[in-house]
Short mmCIF file of N, CA and C in Angstrom, two decimals:
data_model
loop_
_atom_site.label_atom_id
_atom_site.label_comp_id
_atom_site.label_asym_id
_atom_site.label_seq_id
_atom_site.Cartn_x
_atom_site.Cartn_y
_atom_site.Cartn_z
N MET A 96 -34.85 49.06 -79.94
CA MET A 96 -33.74 49.72 -79.32
C MET A 96 -33.98 49.90 -77.82
N ALA A 97 -35.19 50.28 -77.44
CA ALA A 97 -35.53 50.45 -76.03
C ALA A 97 -35.41 49.12 -75.29
N ARG A 98 -35.77 48.04 -75.99
CA ARG A 98 -35.66 46.71 -75.39
C ARG A 98 -34.20 46.36 -75.13
N LEU A 99 -33.28 46.72 -76.04
CA LEU A 99 -31.85 46.46 -75.90
C LEU A 99 -31.27 47.25 -74.71
N VAL A 100 -31.69 48.49 -74.55
CA VAL A 100 -31.24 49.31 -73.42
C VAL A 100 -31.77 48.72 -72.12
N GLY A 101 -32.97 48.26 -72.11
CA GLY A 101 -33.57 47.64 -70.91
C GLY A 101 -32.81 46.39 -70.50
N ILE A 102 -32.42 45.57 -71.47
CA ILE A 102 -31.66 44.35 -71.17
C ILE A 102 -30.29 44.72 -70.61
N ALA A 103 -29.63 45.72 -71.20
CA ALA A 103 -28.31 46.15 -70.74
C ALA A 103 -28.37 46.67 -69.30
N VAL A 104 -29.40 47.47 -69.01
CA VAL A 104 -29.55 48.01 -67.66
C VAL A 104 -29.82 46.88 -66.67
N SER A 105 -30.62 45.91 -67.06
CA SER A 105 -30.93 44.77 -66.19
C SER A 105 -29.68 43.95 -65.91
N LEU A 106 -28.87 43.71 -66.95
CA LEU A 106 -27.63 42.95 -66.76
C LEU A 106 -26.65 43.70 -65.86
N LEU A 107 -26.56 44.99 -66.04
CA LEU A 107 -25.69 45.80 -65.20
C LEU A 107 -26.14 45.75 -63.74
N ALA A 108 -27.44 45.88 -63.51
CA ALA A 108 -27.98 45.83 -62.15
C ALA A 108 -27.71 44.47 -61.51
N LEU A 109 -27.91 43.39 -62.26
CA LEU A 109 -27.63 42.05 -61.73
C LEU A 109 -26.15 41.88 -61.42
N GLY A 110 -25.29 42.40 -62.28
CA GLY A 110 -23.84 42.29 -62.07
C GLY A 110 -23.41 43.02 -60.80
N LEU A 111 -23.93 44.21 -60.61
CA LEU A 111 -23.58 44.97 -59.41
C LEU A 111 -24.14 44.33 -58.15
N TRP A 112 -25.33 43.81 -58.22
CA TRP A 112 -25.96 43.17 -57.08
C TRP A 112 -25.20 41.92 -56.68
N GLY A 113 -24.70 41.18 -57.63
CA GLY A 113 -24.00 39.92 -57.38
C GLY A 113 -22.57 40.10 -56.90
N CYS A 114 -22.00 41.27 -57.03
CA CYS A 114 -20.59 41.42 -56.65
C CYS A 114 -20.42 41.77 -55.19
N GLY A 115 -21.48 41.91 -54.44
CA GLY A 115 -21.36 42.17 -53.01
C GLY A 115 -21.04 43.60 -52.66
N GLY A 116 -21.20 44.51 -53.53
CA GLY A 116 -21.01 45.92 -53.21
C GLY A 116 -19.66 46.47 -53.60
N GLY A 117 -18.75 45.63 -53.96
CA GLY A 117 -17.45 46.12 -54.43
C GLY A 117 -16.70 46.93 -53.39
N ASN A 118 -16.35 46.31 -52.25
CA ASN A 118 -15.71 47.05 -51.17
C ASN A 118 -14.24 47.35 -51.44
N GLY A 119 -13.70 46.97 -52.58
CA GLY A 119 -12.33 47.32 -52.90
C GLY A 119 -11.30 46.31 -52.46
N GLY A 120 -11.71 45.14 -52.02
CA GLY A 120 -10.75 44.10 -51.66
C GLY A 120 -10.55 43.97 -50.16
N PRO A 121 -9.45 43.31 -49.77
CA PRO A 121 -9.21 43.06 -48.35
C PRO A 121 -8.93 44.36 -47.59
N PRO A 122 -9.12 44.34 -46.27
CA PRO A 122 -8.87 45.54 -45.49
C PRO A 122 -7.41 45.99 -45.61
N ARG A 123 -7.21 47.29 -45.56
CA ARG A 123 -5.87 47.86 -45.67
C ARG A 123 -5.12 47.69 -44.35
N ASP A 124 -3.83 47.38 -44.45
CA ASP A 124 -2.96 47.23 -43.29
C ASP A 124 -2.72 48.60 -42.66
N THR A 125 -3.11 48.76 -41.40
CA THR A 125 -2.89 50.04 -40.70
C THR A 125 -2.03 49.86 -39.46
N ASP A 126 -1.50 48.67 -39.26
CA ASP A 126 -0.69 48.39 -38.07
C ASP A 126 0.80 48.54 -38.38
N PRO A 127 1.57 49.06 -37.41
CA PRO A 127 3.03 49.11 -37.60
C PRO A 127 3.61 47.70 -37.50
N PRO A 128 4.85 47.52 -37.87
CA PRO A 128 5.47 46.20 -37.75
C PRO A 128 5.44 45.70 -36.30
N ALA A 129 5.37 44.39 -36.17
CA ALA A 129 5.40 43.76 -34.85
C ALA A 129 6.85 43.60 -34.40
N VAL A 130 7.10 43.91 -33.12
CA VAL A 130 8.42 43.73 -32.53
C VAL A 130 8.27 42.65 -31.46
N THR A 131 8.99 41.54 -31.64
CA THR A 131 8.91 40.43 -30.69
C THR A 131 10.31 40.01 -30.28
N ALA A 132 10.38 39.23 -29.23
CA ALA A 132 11.63 38.66 -28.74
C ALA A 132 12.69 39.72 -28.50
N GLY A 133 12.28 40.90 -28.05
CA GLY A 133 13.24 41.97 -27.78
C GLY A 133 14.00 41.71 -26.49
N SER A 134 15.31 41.94 -26.52
CA SER A 134 16.11 41.76 -25.32
C SER A 134 17.37 42.63 -25.38
N LEU A 135 17.93 42.84 -24.20
CA LEU A 135 19.19 43.57 -24.05
C LEU A 135 20.22 42.59 -23.52
N THR A 136 21.47 42.73 -23.95
CA THR A 136 22.56 41.89 -23.46
C THR A 136 23.71 42.78 -23.06
N LEU A 137 24.25 42.55 -21.86
CA LEU A 137 25.44 43.27 -21.42
C LEU A 137 26.65 42.61 -22.05
N VAL A 138 27.41 43.37 -22.81
CA VAL A 138 28.58 42.84 -23.52
C VAL A 138 29.58 42.31 -22.50
N GLY A 139 30.12 41.13 -22.80
CA GLY A 139 31.12 40.53 -21.92
C GLY A 139 30.53 39.73 -20.78
N THR A 140 29.21 39.60 -20.75
CA THR A 140 28.54 38.81 -19.70
C THR A 140 27.50 37.91 -20.36
N THR A 141 26.84 37.12 -19.54
CA THR A 141 25.73 36.31 -20.03
C THR A 141 24.39 36.93 -19.63
N GLN A 142 24.43 38.15 -19.08
CA GLN A 142 23.20 38.81 -18.65
C GLN A 142 22.38 39.28 -19.85
N THR A 143 21.18 38.75 -19.95
CA THR A 143 20.25 39.13 -21.01
C THR A 143 18.87 39.29 -20.40
N GLY A 144 18.12 40.28 -20.86
CA GLY A 144 16.77 40.49 -20.36
C GLY A 144 16.21 41.81 -20.85
N THR A 145 15.14 42.25 -20.19
CA THR A 145 14.52 43.52 -20.56
C THR A 145 14.76 44.59 -19.49
N ARG A 146 15.29 44.18 -18.33
CA ARG A 146 15.65 45.15 -17.28
C ARG A 146 16.96 44.67 -16.66
N LEU A 147 18.01 45.44 -16.93
CA LEU A 147 19.34 45.05 -16.48
C LEU A 147 19.95 46.14 -15.62
N GLU A 148 20.94 45.77 -14.80
CA GLU A 148 21.66 46.74 -13.98
C GLU A 148 23.15 46.63 -14.25
N LEU A 149 23.80 47.79 -14.25
CA LEU A 149 25.25 47.87 -14.40
C LEU A 149 25.82 48.57 -13.16
N ALA A 150 27.04 48.21 -12.81
CA ALA A 150 27.73 48.93 -11.75
C ALA A 150 27.96 50.37 -12.21
N PHE A 151 28.33 51.23 -11.27
CA PHE A 151 28.47 52.67 -11.58
C PHE A 151 29.47 52.94 -12.71
N VAL A 152 30.35 52.00 -13.02
CA VAL A 152 31.35 52.22 -14.07
C VAL A 152 30.74 52.19 -15.47
N GLY A 153 29.47 51.76 -15.60
CA GLY A 153 28.82 51.71 -16.90
C GLY A 153 29.19 50.45 -17.65
N GLY A 154 28.98 50.45 -18.96
CA GLY A 154 29.28 49.29 -19.77
C GLY A 154 28.65 49.39 -21.14
N ARG A 155 28.66 48.27 -21.85
CA ARG A 155 28.14 48.25 -23.22
C ARG A 155 26.96 47.29 -23.31
N VAL A 156 25.96 47.70 -24.12
CA VAL A 156 24.72 46.95 -24.25
C VAL A 156 24.42 46.72 -25.73
N VAL A 157 23.97 45.50 -26.05
CA VAL A 157 23.53 45.16 -27.41
C VAL A 157 22.03 44.89 -27.36
N VAL A 158 21.30 45.38 -28.35
CA VAL A 158 19.86 45.17 -28.46
C VAL A 158 19.59 44.15 -29.56
N ARG A 159 18.71 43.18 -29.25
CA ARG A 159 18.28 42.19 -30.25
C ARG A 159 16.76 42.11 -30.23
N ALA A 160 16.18 41.91 -31.42
CA ALA A 160 14.72 41.77 -31.53
C ALA A 160 14.38 41.15 -32.87
N THR A 161 13.12 40.79 -33.03
CA THR A 161 12.59 40.33 -34.30
C THR A 161 11.50 41.31 -34.71
N VAL A 162 11.59 41.82 -35.95
CA VAL A 162 10.65 42.82 -36.46
C VAL A 162 10.05 42.28 -37.75
N THR A 163 8.71 42.15 -37.78
CA THR A 163 8.03 41.59 -38.96
C THR A 163 6.78 42.39 -39.30
N ASP A 164 6.41 42.34 -40.58
CA ASP A 164 5.20 42.99 -41.07
C ASP A 164 4.80 42.35 -42.39
N PRO A 165 3.51 42.09 -42.61
CA PRO A 165 3.08 41.46 -43.87
C PRO A 165 3.47 42.24 -45.12
N SER A 166 3.50 43.59 -45.01
CA SER A 166 3.83 44.39 -46.19
C SER A 166 5.33 44.61 -46.35
N GLY A 167 6.11 44.22 -45.34
CA GLY A 167 7.55 44.42 -45.38
C GLY A 167 7.96 45.51 -44.41
N VAL A 168 9.18 45.43 -43.91
CA VAL A 168 9.72 46.38 -42.95
C VAL A 168 10.60 47.38 -43.67
N ALA A 169 10.29 48.66 -43.51
CA ALA A 169 11.05 49.72 -44.18
C ALA A 169 12.08 50.37 -43.25
N LEU A 170 11.82 50.38 -41.93
CA LEU A 170 12.72 51.07 -41.00
C LEU A 170 12.71 50.37 -39.65
N VAL A 171 13.90 50.19 -39.09
CA VAL A 171 14.08 49.79 -37.70
C VAL A 171 15.19 50.68 -37.16
N ARG A 172 14.85 51.56 -36.21
CA ARG A 172 15.83 52.51 -35.68
C ARG A 172 15.90 52.36 -34.16
N LEU A 173 17.12 52.19 -33.66
CA LEU A 173 17.34 52.10 -32.22
C LEU A 173 17.51 53.50 -31.65
N LEU A 174 16.73 53.78 -30.58
CA LEU A 174 16.81 55.05 -29.86
C LEU A 174 17.08 54.75 -28.39
N VAL A 175 17.83 55.62 -27.73
CA VAL A 175 18.12 55.48 -26.31
C VAL A 175 17.81 56.80 -25.63
N THR A 176 17.05 56.74 -24.52
CA THR A 176 16.68 57.93 -23.76
C THR A 176 17.06 57.74 -22.31
N PRO A 177 17.80 58.67 -21.70
CA PRO A 177 18.48 59.78 -22.35
C PRO A 177 19.63 59.25 -23.21
N ALA A 178 19.95 59.99 -24.24
CA ALA A 178 21.01 59.54 -25.15
C ALA A 178 22.37 59.65 -24.47
N PRO A 179 23.14 58.54 -24.44
CA PRO A 179 24.50 58.63 -23.92
C PRO A 179 25.33 59.58 -24.77
N PRO A 180 26.43 60.13 -24.22
CA PRO A 180 27.20 61.16 -24.92
C PRO A 180 27.66 60.79 -26.32
N THR A 181 28.06 59.56 -26.55
CA THR A 181 28.60 59.18 -27.86
C THR A 181 27.59 58.47 -28.74
N PHE A 182 26.32 58.43 -28.31
CA PHE A 182 25.31 57.65 -29.05
C PHE A 182 24.64 58.47 -30.14
N THR A 183 24.47 57.85 -31.29
CA THR A 183 23.60 58.39 -32.34
C THR A 183 22.62 57.27 -32.70
N PRO A 184 21.37 57.60 -33.04
CA PRO A 184 20.41 56.55 -33.38
C PRO A 184 20.98 55.61 -34.45
N GLN A 185 20.73 54.33 -34.27
CA GLN A 185 21.23 53.31 -35.20
C GLN A 185 20.10 52.77 -36.05
N ASP A 186 20.27 52.80 -37.37
CA ASP A 186 19.33 52.13 -38.27
C ASP A 186 19.77 50.68 -38.41
N LEU A 187 18.86 49.75 -38.13
CA LEU A 187 19.17 48.33 -38.14
C LEU A 187 18.49 47.67 -39.33
N THR A 188 19.13 46.67 -39.91
CA THR A 188 18.58 45.96 -41.07
C THR A 188 18.17 44.55 -40.67
N PRO A 189 16.88 44.22 -40.80
CA PRO A 189 16.44 42.87 -40.45
C PRO A 189 17.01 41.83 -41.43
N ASP A 190 17.34 40.63 -40.90
CA ASP A 190 17.76 39.55 -41.77
C ASP A 190 16.51 38.88 -42.35
N ALA A 191 16.67 37.77 -43.03
CA ALA A 191 15.54 37.10 -43.70
C ALA A 191 14.44 36.67 -42.72
N GLN A 192 14.79 36.44 -41.47
CA GLN A 192 13.79 36.05 -40.46
C GLN A 192 13.29 37.26 -39.66
N GLY A 193 13.73 38.46 -40.01
CA GLY A 193 13.29 39.67 -39.32
C GLY A 193 14.12 40.02 -38.10
N LYS A 194 15.21 39.29 -37.84
CA LYS A 194 16.02 39.55 -36.66
C LYS A 194 16.95 40.74 -36.89
N VAL A 195 17.07 41.57 -35.84
CA VAL A 195 17.99 42.71 -35.87
C VAL A 195 18.90 42.64 -34.65
N GLU A 196 20.10 43.20 -34.80
CA GLU A 196 21.05 43.29 -33.70
C GLU A 196 21.81 44.60 -33.83
N SER A 197 21.88 45.34 -32.72
CA SER A 197 22.56 46.63 -32.74
C SER A 197 24.05 46.46 -32.53
N ALA A 198 24.78 47.51 -32.88
CA ALA A 198 26.16 47.62 -32.45
C ALA A 198 26.13 47.91 -30.94
N PRO A 199 27.20 47.59 -30.21
CA PRO A 199 27.18 47.90 -28.77
C PRO A 199 26.97 49.38 -28.50
N VAL A 200 26.12 49.67 -27.52
CA VAL A 200 25.86 51.04 -27.07
C VAL A 200 26.61 51.25 -25.76
N GLU A 201 27.47 52.25 -25.73
CA GLU A 201 28.30 52.54 -24.56
C GLU A 201 27.52 53.41 -23.57
N LEU A 202 27.33 52.88 -22.35
CA LEU A 202 26.70 53.66 -21.28
C LEU A 202 27.81 54.13 -20.34
N PRO A 203 27.92 55.44 -20.11
CA PRO A 203 29.04 55.97 -19.33
C PRO A 203 28.91 55.68 -17.83
N ALA A 204 30.00 55.91 -17.13
CA ALA A 204 30.00 55.79 -15.67
C ALA A 204 29.00 56.78 -15.08
N ASN A 205 28.41 56.39 -13.97
CA ASN A 205 27.44 57.25 -13.29
C ASN A 205 28.07 57.75 -11.99
N LEU A 206 28.55 58.98 -12.00
CA LEU A 206 29.19 59.56 -10.84
C LEU A 206 28.22 60.40 -10.02
N GLU A 207 26.93 60.29 -10.31
CA GLU A 207 25.89 61.05 -9.61
C GLU A 207 25.51 60.33 -8.31
N SER A 208 24.65 60.96 -7.54
CA SER A 208 24.22 60.37 -6.27
C SER A 208 22.98 59.49 -6.43
N THR A 209 22.37 59.48 -7.62
CA THR A 209 21.21 58.62 -7.87
C THR A 209 21.46 57.74 -9.09
N ASP A 210 20.74 56.63 -9.13
CA ASP A 210 20.87 55.72 -10.28
C ASP A 210 20.41 56.42 -11.56
N LYS A 211 20.95 56.00 -12.68
CA LYS A 211 20.57 56.57 -13.98
C LYS A 211 19.96 55.45 -14.82
N THR A 212 18.74 55.68 -15.34
CA THR A 212 18.03 54.67 -16.11
C THR A 212 18.00 55.08 -17.58
N TYR A 213 18.39 54.14 -18.44
CA TYR A 213 18.37 54.33 -19.89
C TYR A 213 17.28 53.44 -20.48
N GLU A 214 16.46 54.02 -21.34
CA GLU A 214 15.39 53.28 -22.01
C GLU A 214 15.79 53.02 -23.46
N PHE A 215 15.73 51.77 -23.88
CA PHE A 215 16.07 51.36 -25.24
C PHE A 215 14.77 51.09 -25.99
N ARG A 216 14.57 51.80 -27.14
CA ARG A 216 13.34 51.67 -27.93
C ARG A 216 13.69 51.40 -29.38
N LEU A 217 12.77 50.74 -30.05
CA LEU A 217 12.87 50.57 -31.50
C LEU A 217 11.73 51.34 -32.15
N ARG A 218 12.07 52.23 -33.08
CA ARG A 218 11.07 52.89 -33.92
C ARG A 218 11.01 52.06 -35.20
N VAL A 219 9.80 51.64 -35.56
CA VAL A 219 9.63 50.75 -36.72
C VAL A 219 8.60 51.34 -37.68
N ARG A 220 8.80 51.06 -38.97
CA ARG A 220 7.86 51.52 -40.00
C ARG A 220 7.79 50.45 -41.08
N ASP A 221 6.58 50.20 -41.58
CA ASP A 221 6.44 49.24 -42.68
C ASP A 221 6.44 49.96 -44.02
N THR A 222 6.36 49.19 -45.10
CA THR A 222 6.45 49.77 -46.44
C THR A 222 5.22 50.59 -46.81
N LEU A 223 4.14 50.51 -46.01
CA LEU A 223 2.94 51.32 -46.26
C LEU A 223 2.95 52.61 -45.45
N GLY A 224 3.99 52.81 -44.62
CA GLY A 224 4.10 54.03 -43.84
C GLY A 224 3.56 53.95 -42.43
N ASN A 225 3.08 52.79 -41.99
CA ASN A 225 2.59 52.62 -40.63
C ASN A 225 3.79 52.58 -39.68
N GLU A 226 3.80 53.47 -38.69
CA GLU A 226 4.96 53.62 -37.81
C GLU A 226 4.56 53.45 -36.35
N GLY A 227 5.50 52.94 -35.55
CA GLY A 227 5.27 52.79 -34.12
C GLY A 227 6.60 52.69 -33.39
N GLU A 228 6.53 52.69 -32.06
CA GLU A 228 7.71 52.52 -31.22
C GLU A 228 7.42 51.45 -30.18
N ARG A 229 8.45 50.71 -29.83
CA ARG A 229 8.32 49.66 -28.84
C ARG A 229 9.52 49.74 -27.90
N ILE A 230 9.25 49.75 -26.60
CA ILE A 230 10.33 49.71 -25.61
C ILE A 230 10.85 48.29 -25.56
N VAL A 231 12.16 48.14 -25.78
CA VAL A 231 12.78 46.81 -25.71
C VAL A 231 13.20 46.52 -24.28
N GLY A 232 13.67 47.54 -23.57
CA GLY A 232 14.07 47.33 -22.18
C GLY A 232 14.75 48.54 -21.59
N THR A 233 15.18 48.40 -20.33
CA THR A 233 15.87 49.47 -19.63
C THR A 233 17.13 48.92 -18.97
N VAL A 234 18.10 49.82 -18.83
CA VAL A 234 19.34 49.49 -18.12
C VAL A 234 19.54 50.58 -17.07
N VAL A 235 19.76 50.15 -15.84
CA VAL A 235 20.03 51.07 -14.75
C VAL A 235 21.53 51.02 -14.47
N VAL A 236 22.17 52.18 -14.54
CA VAL A 236 23.58 52.30 -14.14
C VAL A 236 23.54 52.83 -12.70
N LYS A 237 24.00 51.99 -11.80
CA LYS A 237 23.92 52.32 -10.38
C LYS A 237 24.75 53.57 -10.06
N ALA A 238 24.33 54.27 -9.01
CA ALA A 238 25.01 55.48 -8.57
C ALA A 238 26.33 55.14 -7.89
N ALA A 239 27.28 56.03 -8.00
CA ALA A 239 28.57 55.85 -7.34
C ALA A 239 28.51 56.25 -5.87
N SER A 240 27.42 56.85 -5.43
CA SER A 240 27.33 57.42 -4.08
C SER A 240 27.44 56.38 -2.98
N GLY A 241 27.14 55.14 -3.24
CA GLY A 241 27.22 54.11 -2.21
C GLY A 241 28.63 53.63 -1.94
N LEU A 242 29.58 54.13 -2.68
CA LEU A 242 30.96 53.69 -2.51
C LEU A 242 31.62 54.47 -1.38
N SER A 243 32.47 53.80 -0.64
CA SER A 243 33.23 54.47 0.41
C SER A 243 34.52 54.98 -0.19
N PRO A 244 34.97 56.16 0.24
CA PRO A 244 36.25 56.64 -0.27
C PRO A 244 37.37 55.75 0.29
N PRO A 245 38.49 55.73 -0.41
CA PRO A 245 39.60 54.92 0.07
C PRO A 245 40.11 55.44 1.41
N PRO A 246 40.70 54.57 2.21
CA PRO A 246 41.24 55.05 3.51
C PRO A 246 42.41 56.00 3.28
N PRO A 247 42.64 56.89 4.22
CA PRO A 247 43.77 57.83 4.07
C PRO A 247 45.08 57.07 4.14
N PRO A 248 46.10 57.59 3.48
CA PRO A 248 47.41 56.92 3.53
C PRO A 248 48.03 57.07 4.93
N PHE A 249 48.86 56.16 5.33
CA PHE A 249 49.49 56.20 6.66
C PHE A 249 50.74 57.00 6.62
#
C-alpha cells in the first residue's frame, strides 16, 4: 500500500512539474477598445478632419470612427465638452467592421467676443468592462466680435 501511495505521489509531482506551473491560460485583456480613423465632418461641406472651424453662426458636425476590441465592444458613447444646449450624449452602435457614425450635433452661434472650442470624445467599453476615452477632434466656432456692424441707414 505504501508503494502505491509513493507511485501516486510521484506521478502527481511529475504531472505538475510538466505543466509549466499552471498559470491559468493566456493573459487577461485589460485594455479598452481601440478607437481608430476618428474624424469630424461639417454637415453640408466636404470639410473633414480632427480640428475644424465654423463661422460664428455655428453649424452641424458628424463624428465617425472605428472601434474594435478582441473581446467585443459593449459601449460607444459620444460626449461633447462643453455640451451644446440641445445635446445629449449619443450611444453609437458599431457595424460589423466596428464603424460608428453619430447623428449631427448642432453647435450654436457664438455671439461672444472670443472663439468657442468644442471637444468631441468617445467613451468606449469592452465586454470585459475595460473602459477608456478618446478625443476624436475639436471644432472652433469663431467669435462674432470681428464683425462690423451694418452701416447706419441714410
